[in-house]
mmCIF file of C-alpha atoms in Angstrom:
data_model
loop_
_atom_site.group_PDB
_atom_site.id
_atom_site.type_symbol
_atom_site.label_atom_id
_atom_site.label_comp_id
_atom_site.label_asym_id
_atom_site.label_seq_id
_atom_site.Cartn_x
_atom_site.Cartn_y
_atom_site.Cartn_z
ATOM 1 C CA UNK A 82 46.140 -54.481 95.805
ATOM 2 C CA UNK A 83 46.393 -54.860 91.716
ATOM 3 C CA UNK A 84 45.060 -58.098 92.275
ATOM 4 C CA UNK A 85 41.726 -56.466 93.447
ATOM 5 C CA UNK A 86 41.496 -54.357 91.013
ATOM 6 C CA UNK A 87 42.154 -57.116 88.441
ATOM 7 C CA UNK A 88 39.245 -58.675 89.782
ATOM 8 C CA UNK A 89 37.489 -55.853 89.920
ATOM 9 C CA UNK A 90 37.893 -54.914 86.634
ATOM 10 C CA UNK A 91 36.698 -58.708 85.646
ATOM 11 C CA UNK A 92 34.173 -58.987 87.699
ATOM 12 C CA UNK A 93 32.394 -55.604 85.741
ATOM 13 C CA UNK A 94 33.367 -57.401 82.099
ATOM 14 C CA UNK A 95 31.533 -59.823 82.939
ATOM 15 C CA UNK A 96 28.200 -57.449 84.444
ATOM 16 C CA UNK A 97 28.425 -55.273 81.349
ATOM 17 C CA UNK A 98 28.062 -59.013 79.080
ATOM 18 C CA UNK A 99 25.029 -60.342 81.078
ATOM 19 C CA UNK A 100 23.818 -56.831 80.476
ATOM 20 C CA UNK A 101 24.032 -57.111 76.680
ATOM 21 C CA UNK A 102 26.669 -54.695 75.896
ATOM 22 C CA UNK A 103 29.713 -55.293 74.178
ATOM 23 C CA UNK A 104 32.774 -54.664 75.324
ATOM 24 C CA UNK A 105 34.378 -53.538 72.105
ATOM 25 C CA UNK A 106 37.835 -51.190 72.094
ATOM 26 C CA UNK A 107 37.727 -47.445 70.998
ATOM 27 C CA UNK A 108 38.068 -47.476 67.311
ATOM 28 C CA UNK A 109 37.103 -51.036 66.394
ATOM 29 C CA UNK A 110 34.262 -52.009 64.576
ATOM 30 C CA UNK A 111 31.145 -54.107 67.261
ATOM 31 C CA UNK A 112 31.411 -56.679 65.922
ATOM 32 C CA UNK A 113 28.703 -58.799 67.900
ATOM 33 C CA UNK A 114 25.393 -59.207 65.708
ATOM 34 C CA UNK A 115 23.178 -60.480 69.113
ATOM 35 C CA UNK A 116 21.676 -56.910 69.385
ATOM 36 C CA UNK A 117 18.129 -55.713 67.412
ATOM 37 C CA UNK A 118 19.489 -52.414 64.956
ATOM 38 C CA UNK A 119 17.298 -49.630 64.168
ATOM 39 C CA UNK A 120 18.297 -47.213 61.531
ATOM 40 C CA UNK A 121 16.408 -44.013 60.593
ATOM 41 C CA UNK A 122 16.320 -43.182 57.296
ATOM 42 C CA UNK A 123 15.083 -39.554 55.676
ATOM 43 C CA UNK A 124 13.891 -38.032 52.455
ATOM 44 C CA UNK A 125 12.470 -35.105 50.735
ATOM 45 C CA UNK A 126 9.820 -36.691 48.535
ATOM 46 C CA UNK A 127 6.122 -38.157 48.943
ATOM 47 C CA UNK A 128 5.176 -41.368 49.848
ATOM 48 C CA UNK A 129 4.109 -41.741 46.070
ATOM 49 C CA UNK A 130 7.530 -41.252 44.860
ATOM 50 C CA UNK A 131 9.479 -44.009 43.602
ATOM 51 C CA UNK A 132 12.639 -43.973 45.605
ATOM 52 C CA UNK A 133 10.548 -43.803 48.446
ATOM 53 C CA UNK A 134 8.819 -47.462 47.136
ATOM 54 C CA UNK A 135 12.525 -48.359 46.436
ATOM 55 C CA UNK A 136 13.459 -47.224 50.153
ATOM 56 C CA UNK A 137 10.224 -49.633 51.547
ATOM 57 C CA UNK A 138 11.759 -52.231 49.070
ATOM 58 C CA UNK A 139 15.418 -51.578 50.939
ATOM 59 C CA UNK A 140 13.873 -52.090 54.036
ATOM 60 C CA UNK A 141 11.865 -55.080 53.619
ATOM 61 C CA UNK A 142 15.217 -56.584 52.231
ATOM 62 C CA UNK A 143 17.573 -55.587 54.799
ATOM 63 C CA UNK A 144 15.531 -56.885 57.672
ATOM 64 C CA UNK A 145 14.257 -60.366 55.697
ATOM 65 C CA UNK A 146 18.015 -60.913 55.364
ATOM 66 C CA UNK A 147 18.950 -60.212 58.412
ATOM 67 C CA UNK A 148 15.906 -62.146 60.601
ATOM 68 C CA UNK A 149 14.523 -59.137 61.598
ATOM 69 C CA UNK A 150 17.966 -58.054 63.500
ATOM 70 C CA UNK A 151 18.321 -54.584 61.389
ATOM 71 C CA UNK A 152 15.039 -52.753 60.633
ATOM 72 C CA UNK A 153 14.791 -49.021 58.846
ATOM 73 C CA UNK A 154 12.455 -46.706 59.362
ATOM 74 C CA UNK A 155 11.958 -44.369 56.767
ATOM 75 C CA UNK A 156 10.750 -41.128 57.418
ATOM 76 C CA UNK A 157 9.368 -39.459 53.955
ATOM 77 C CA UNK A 158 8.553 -35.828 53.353
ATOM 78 C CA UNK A 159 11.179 -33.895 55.341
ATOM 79 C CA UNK A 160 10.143 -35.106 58.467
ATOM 80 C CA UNK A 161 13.626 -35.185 59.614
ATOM 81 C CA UNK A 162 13.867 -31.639 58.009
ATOM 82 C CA UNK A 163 15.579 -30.389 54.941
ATOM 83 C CA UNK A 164 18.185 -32.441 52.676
ATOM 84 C CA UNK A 165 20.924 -30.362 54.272
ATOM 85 C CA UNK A 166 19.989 -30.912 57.656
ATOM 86 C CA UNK A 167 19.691 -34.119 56.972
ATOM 87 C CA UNK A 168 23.276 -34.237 55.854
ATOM 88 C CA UNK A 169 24.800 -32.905 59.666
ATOM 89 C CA UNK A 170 22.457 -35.292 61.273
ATOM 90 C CA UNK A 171 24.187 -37.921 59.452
ATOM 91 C CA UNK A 172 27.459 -36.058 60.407
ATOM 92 C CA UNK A 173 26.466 -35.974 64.240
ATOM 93 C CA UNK A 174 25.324 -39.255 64.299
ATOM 94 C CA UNK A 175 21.451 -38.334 64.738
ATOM 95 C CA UNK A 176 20.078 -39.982 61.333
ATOM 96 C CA UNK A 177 21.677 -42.770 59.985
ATOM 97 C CA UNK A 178 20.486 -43.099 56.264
ATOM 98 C CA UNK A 179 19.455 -40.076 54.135
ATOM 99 C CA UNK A 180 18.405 -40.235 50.328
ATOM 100 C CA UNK A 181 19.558 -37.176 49.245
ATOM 101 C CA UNK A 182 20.531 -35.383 45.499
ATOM 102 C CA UNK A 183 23.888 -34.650 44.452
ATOM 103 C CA UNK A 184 23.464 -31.161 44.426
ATOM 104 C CA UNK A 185 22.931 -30.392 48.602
ATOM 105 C CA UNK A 186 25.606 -33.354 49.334
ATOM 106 C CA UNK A 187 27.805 -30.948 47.176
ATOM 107 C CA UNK A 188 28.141 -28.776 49.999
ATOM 108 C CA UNK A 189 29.314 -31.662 51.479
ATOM 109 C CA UNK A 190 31.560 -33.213 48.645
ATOM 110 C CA UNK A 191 32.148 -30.829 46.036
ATOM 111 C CA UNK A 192 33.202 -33.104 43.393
ATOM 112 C CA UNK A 193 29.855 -34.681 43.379
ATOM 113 C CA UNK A 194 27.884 -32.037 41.187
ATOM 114 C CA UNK A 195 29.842 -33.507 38.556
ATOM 115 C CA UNK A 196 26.525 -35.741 38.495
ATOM 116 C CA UNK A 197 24.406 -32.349 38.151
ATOM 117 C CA UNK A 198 26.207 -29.846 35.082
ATOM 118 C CA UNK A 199 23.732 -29.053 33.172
ATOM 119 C CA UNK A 200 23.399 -31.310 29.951
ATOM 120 C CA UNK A 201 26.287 -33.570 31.097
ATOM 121 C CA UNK A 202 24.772 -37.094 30.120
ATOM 122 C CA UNK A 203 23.373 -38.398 26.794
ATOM 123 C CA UNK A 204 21.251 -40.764 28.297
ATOM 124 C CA UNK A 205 20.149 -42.814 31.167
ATOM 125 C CA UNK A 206 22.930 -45.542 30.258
ATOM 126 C CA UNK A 207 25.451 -42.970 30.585
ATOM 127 C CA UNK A 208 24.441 -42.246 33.854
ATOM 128 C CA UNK A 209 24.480 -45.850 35.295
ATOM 129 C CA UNK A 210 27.890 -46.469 33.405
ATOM 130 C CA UNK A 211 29.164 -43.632 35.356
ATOM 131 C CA UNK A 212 27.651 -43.568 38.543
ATOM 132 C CA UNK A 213 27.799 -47.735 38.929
ATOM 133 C CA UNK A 214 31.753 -47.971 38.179
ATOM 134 C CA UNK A 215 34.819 -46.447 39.242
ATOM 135 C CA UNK A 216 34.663 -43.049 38.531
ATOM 136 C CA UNK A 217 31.857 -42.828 41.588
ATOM 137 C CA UNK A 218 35.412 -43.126 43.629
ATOM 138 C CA UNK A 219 36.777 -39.900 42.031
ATOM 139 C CA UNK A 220 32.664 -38.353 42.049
ATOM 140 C CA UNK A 221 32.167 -38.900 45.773
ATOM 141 C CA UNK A 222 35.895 -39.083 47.017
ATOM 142 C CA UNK A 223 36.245 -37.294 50.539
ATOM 143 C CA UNK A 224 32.754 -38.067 51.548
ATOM 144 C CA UNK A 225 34.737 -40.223 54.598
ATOM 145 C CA UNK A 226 36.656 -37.141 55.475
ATOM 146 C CA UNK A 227 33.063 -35.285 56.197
ATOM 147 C CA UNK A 228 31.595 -38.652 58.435
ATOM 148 C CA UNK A 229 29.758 -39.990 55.720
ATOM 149 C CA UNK A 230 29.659 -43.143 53.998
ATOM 150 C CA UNK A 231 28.385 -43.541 50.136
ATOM 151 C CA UNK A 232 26.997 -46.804 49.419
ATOM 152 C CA UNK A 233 24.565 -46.583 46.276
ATOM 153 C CA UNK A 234 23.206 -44.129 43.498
ATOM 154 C CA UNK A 235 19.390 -44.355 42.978
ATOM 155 C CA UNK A 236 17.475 -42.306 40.513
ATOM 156 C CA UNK A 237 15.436 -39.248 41.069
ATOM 157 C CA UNK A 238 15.670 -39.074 37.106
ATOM 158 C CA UNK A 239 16.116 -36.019 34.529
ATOM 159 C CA UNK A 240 14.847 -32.698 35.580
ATOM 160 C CA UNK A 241 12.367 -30.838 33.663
ATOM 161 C CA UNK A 242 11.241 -27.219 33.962
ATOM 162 C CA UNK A 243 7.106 -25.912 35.207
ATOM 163 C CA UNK A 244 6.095 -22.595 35.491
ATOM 164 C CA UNK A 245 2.889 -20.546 35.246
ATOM 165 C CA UNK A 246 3.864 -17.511 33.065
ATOM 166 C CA UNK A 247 4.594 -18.804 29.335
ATOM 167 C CA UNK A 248 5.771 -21.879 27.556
ATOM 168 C CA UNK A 249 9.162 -21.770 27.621
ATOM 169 C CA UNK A 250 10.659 -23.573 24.151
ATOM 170 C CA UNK A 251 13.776 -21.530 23.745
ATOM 171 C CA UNK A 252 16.212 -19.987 26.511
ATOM 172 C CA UNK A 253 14.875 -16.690 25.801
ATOM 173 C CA UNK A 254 11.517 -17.539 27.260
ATOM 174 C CA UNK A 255 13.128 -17.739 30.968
ATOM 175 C CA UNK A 256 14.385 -14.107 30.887
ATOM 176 C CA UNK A 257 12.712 -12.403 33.826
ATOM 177 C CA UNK A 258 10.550 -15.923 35.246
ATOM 178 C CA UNK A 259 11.584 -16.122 38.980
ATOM 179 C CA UNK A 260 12.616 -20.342 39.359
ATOM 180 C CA UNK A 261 12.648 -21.928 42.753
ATOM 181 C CA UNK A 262 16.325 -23.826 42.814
ATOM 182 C CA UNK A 263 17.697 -26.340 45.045
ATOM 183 C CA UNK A 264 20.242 -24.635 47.980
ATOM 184 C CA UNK A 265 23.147 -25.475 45.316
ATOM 185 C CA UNK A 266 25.445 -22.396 43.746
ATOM 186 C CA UNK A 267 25.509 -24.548 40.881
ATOM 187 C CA UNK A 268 22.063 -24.320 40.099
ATOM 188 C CA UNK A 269 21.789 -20.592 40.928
ATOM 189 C CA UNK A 270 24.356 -19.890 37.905
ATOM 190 C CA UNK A 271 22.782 -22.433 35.631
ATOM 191 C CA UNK A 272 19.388 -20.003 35.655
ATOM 192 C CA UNK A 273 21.167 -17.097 35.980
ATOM 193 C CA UNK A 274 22.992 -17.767 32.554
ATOM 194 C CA UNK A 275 19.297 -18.691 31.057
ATOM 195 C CA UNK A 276 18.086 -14.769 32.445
ATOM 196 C CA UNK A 277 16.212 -16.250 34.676
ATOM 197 C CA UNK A 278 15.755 -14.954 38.924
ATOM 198 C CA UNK A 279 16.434 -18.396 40.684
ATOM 199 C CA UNK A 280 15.849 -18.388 44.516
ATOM 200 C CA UNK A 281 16.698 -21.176 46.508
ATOM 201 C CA UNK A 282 14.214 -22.270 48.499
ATOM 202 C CA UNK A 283 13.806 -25.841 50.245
ATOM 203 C CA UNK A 284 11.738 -28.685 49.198
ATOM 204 C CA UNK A 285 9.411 -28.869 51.691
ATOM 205 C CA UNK A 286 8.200 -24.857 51.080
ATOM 206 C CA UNK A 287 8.105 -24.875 47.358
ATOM 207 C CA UNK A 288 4.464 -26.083 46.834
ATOM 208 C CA UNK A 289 3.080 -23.231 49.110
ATOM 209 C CA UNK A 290 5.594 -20.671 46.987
ATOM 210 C CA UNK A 291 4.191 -21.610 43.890
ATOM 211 C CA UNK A 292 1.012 -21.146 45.014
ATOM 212 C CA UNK A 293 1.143 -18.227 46.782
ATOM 213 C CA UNK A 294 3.273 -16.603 43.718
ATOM 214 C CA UNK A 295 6.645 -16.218 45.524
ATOM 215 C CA UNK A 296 8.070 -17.756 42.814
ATOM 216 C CA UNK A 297 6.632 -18.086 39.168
ATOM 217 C CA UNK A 298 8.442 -21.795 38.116
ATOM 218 C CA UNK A 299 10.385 -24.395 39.646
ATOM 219 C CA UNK A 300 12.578 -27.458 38.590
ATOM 220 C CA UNK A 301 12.407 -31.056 39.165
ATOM 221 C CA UNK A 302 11.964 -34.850 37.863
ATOM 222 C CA UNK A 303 8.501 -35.622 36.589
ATOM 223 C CA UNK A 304 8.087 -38.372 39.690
ATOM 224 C CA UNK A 305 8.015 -35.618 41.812
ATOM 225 C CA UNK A 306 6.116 -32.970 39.695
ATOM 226 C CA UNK A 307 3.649 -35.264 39.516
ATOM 227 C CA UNK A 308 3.536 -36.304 42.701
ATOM 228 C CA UNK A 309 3.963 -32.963 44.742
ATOM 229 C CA UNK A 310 0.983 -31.983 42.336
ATOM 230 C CA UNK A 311 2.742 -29.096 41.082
ATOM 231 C CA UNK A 312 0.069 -29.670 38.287
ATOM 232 C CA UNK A 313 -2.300 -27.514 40.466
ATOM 233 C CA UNK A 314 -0.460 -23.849 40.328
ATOM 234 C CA UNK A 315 1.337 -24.187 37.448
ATOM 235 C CA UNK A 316 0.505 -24.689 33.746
ATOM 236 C CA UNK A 317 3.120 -25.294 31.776
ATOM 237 C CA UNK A 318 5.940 -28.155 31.484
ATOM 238 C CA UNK A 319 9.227 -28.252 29.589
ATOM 239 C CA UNK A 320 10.583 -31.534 28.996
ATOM 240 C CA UNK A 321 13.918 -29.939 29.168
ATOM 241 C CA UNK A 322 16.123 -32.367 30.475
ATOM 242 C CA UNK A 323 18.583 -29.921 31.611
ATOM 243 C CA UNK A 324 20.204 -31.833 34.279
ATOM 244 C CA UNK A 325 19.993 -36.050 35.796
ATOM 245 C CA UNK A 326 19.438 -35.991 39.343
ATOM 246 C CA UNK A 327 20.473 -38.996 41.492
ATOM 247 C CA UNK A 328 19.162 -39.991 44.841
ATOM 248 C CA UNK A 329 22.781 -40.389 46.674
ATOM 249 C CA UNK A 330 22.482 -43.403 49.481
ATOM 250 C CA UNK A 331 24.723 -41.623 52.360
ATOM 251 C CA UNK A 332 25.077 -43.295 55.509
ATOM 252 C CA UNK A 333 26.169 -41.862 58.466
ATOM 253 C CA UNK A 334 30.079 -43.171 58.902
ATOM 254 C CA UNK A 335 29.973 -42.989 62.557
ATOM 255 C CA UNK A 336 27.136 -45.325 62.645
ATOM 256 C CA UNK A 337 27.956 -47.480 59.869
ATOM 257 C CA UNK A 338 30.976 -48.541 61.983
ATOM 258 C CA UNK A 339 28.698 -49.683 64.527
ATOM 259 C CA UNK A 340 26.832 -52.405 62.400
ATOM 260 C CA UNK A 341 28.558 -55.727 62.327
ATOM 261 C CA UNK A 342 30.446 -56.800 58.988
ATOM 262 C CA UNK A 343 28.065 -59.272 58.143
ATOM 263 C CA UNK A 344 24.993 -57.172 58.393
ATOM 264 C CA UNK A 345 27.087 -54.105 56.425
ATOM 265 C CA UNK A 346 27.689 -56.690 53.283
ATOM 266 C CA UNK A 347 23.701 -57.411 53.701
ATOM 267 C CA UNK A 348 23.350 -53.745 53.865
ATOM 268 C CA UNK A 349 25.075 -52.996 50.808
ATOM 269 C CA UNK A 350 23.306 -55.714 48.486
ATOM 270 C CA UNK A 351 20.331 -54.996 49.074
ATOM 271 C CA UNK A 352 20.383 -50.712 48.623
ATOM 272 C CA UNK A 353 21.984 -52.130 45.344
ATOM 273 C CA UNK A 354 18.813 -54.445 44.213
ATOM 274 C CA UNK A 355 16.444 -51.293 45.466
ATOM 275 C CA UNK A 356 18.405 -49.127 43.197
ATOM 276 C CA UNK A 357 17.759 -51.449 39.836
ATOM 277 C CA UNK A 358 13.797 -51.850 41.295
ATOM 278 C CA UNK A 359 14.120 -48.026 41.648
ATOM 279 C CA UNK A 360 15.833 -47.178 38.018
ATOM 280 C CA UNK A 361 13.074 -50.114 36.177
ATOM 281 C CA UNK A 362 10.443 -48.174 37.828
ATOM 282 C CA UNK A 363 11.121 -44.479 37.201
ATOM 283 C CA UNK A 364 11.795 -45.799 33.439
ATOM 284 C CA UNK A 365 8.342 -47.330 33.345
ATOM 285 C CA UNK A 366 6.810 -44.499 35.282
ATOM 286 C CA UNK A 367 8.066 -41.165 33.865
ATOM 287 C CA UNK A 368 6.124 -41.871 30.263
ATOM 288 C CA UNK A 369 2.941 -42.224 32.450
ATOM 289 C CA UNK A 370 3.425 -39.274 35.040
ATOM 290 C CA UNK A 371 3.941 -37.533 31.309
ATOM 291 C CA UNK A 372 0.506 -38.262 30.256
ATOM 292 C CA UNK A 373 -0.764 -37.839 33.933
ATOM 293 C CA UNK A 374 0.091 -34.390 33.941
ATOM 294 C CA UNK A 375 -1.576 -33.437 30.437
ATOM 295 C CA UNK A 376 -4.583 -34.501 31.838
ATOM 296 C CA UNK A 377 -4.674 -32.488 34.720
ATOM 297 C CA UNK A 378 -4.161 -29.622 32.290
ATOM 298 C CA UNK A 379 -0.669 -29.263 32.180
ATOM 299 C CA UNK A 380 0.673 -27.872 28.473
ATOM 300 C CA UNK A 381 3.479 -30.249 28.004
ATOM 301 C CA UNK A 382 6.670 -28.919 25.505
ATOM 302 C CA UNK A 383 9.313 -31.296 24.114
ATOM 303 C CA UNK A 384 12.217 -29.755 23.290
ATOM 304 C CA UNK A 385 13.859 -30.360 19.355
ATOM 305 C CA UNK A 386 17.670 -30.778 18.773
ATOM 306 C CA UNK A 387 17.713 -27.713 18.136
ATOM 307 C CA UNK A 388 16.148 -26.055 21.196
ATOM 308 C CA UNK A 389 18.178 -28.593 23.456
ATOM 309 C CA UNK A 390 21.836 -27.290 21.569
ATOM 310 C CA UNK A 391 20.631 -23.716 21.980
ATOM 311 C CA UNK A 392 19.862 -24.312 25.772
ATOM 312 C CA UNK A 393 23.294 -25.869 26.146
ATOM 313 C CA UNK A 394 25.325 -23.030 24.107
ATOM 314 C CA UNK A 395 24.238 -21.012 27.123
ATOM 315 C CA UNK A 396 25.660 -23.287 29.890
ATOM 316 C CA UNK A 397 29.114 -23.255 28.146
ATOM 317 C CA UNK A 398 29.780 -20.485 30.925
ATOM 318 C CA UNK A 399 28.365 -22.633 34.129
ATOM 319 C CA UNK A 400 30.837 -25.398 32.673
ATOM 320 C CA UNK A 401 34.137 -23.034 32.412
ATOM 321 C CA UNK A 402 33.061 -21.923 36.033
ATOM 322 C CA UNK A 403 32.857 -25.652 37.806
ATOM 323 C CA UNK A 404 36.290 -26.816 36.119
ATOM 324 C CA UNK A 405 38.711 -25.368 39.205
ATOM 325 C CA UNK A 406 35.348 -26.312 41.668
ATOM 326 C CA UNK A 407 35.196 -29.940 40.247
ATOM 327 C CA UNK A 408 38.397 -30.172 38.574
ATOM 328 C CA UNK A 409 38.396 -30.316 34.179
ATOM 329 C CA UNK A 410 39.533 -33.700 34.441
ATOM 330 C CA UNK A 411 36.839 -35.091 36.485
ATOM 331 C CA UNK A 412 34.215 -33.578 33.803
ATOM 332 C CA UNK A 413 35.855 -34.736 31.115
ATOM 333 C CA UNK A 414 36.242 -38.316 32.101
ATOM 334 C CA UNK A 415 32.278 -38.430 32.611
ATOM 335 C CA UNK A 416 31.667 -36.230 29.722
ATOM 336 C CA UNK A 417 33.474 -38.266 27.565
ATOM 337 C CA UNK A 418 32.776 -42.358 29.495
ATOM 338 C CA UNK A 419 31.551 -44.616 27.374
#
């Protein structure tokens, strides 16, 4: 009798082989790299936006590298719905890559607004000092605990302030201006403490709510102001600077422990070259979206020292509030990194 269903049981290993599927244990990693891989990966932005060109450049890499045997699809402008959603597909197991900003993958992994208080960095090297070394342990830590996987930080770049009611130079010139925010608490208090009405509203609406007066100003990079041609219902941009937004690389865990090793290593250079390609170019591209937007009308202020410390005295509040969310040590390590 059990020698039956020994042979049985051989007899199907062998079937399920000639079929192409491996017979791998429950909780081990496939590690057979025979079989084609197609990954689906989502963002907000448009196709003009330069972590999108850096996700085409990711993709190009990743299946050059690997012969063709892993190939991404990238699926631009909320096709596979809203950051968040996003997020539980990765969780589920339904999208496998999603470029997303700090601020919604805080819902996620608190600790990871740390990226987002507002005024936090000096500069763009004190971002990739932070973000590219070991404190991005202690930023994204627990992101395996919520079935996703952390593998690079691009750049959506600084975020600067439009609206259509006044220029706004000084904090008292938000008081009353209704700002669409991101879906993030942390944002919500950050306008509340400038006396502004922020309502959170997702990516994909905004253009239509600016335009249809729902809201009066909104928030964002200048790749994407430009791009989203926000240029078109409102008139006036603040080179505020208020906050850095990254594009977090998140891949689902559940399907990350599908791909073979080899192919993960391949996986994880080349999201790093497409985040240098993506950092050169938002560097090069943010003086010219800048000038882009002037002449399509925009009124473009830049901020003095002065203006910039008087913005900041009123985010001393938002700060105290995040130090028991984020923890004070956390926010003084990348206040203070070198």
């Amino acid at each position: 009798m059990w020698k039956k269903i020994l042979k049985l049981a051989m007899v199907s290993t062998c079937l399920i082989a000639i079929a192409g599927f491996p017979v791998v244990a429950e909780g081990q990693q496939d590690s057979s790299a025979d079989k084609p891989i197609t990954l689906k990966l989502g963002h907000v932005a448009p196709e003009s936006e330069p972590y999108h060109l850096a996700a085409v450049r990711f993709s190009e890499l990743v299946e050059d590298r690997t012969d063709g045997m892993v190939k991404i699809n990238i699926f631009p402008n909320s096709q596979l719905g809203a950051q968040r959603d996003m997020i539980e597909g990765l969780q589920m197991g339904t999208v496998d890559i999603v470029l997303t900003t700090s601020a919604v993958l805080a819902n996620f992994i608190p600790t990871s607004q740390v990226i987002e208080l507002p005024f936090m960095f000096r500069n763009r090297d004190h971002v990739y000092s932070v973000v590219d070394g070991p404190l991005a342990k202690e930023i994204y830590k627990g992101a395996e605990d919520q079935g996703l996987k952390v593998i690079s930080t691009w750049e959506n770049g600084f975020r600067n302030i439009t609206n259509d009611v006044r220029p706004v130079s000084t904090p008292s010139d938000m008081n009353g201006i209704k700002i669409r925010v991101m879906e993030n608490q942390m944002y919500i208090d950050m306008f509340n403490a400038l006396g502004a009405n922020p309502v959170p509203i997702a990516r994909s609406e905004l253009f239509t709510a600016l335009q249809q007066g729902t809201v009066d100003a909104q928030e964002n990079p200048m790749g994407q102001i430009y791009s989203s041609r926000f240029y078109e219902v409102q008139d006036y941009v603040t080179l505020s600077r208020h906050t850095y937004s990254p594009e977090v690389v998140v891949i689902s865990l559940k399907n990350w422990k599908k791909i073979p090793s080899e192919y993960q290593s391949i996986i994880q250079n080349a999201a790093a070259e497409a985040r240098d390609y993506c950092r050169d170019m938002k560097i090069e591209k943010d003086t010219e979206f800048i000038e882009a937007v002037k002449k399509e009308g925009m009124q473009v202020t830049e901020l003095t020292p002065e203006q910039v410390a008087m913005f900041q005295d009123k985010m001393k509040p938002v700060w105290k509030k995040y130090y028991d969310i984020i923890g004070e040590d956390l926010i003084q390590k990348v206040y203070n990194h070198k």
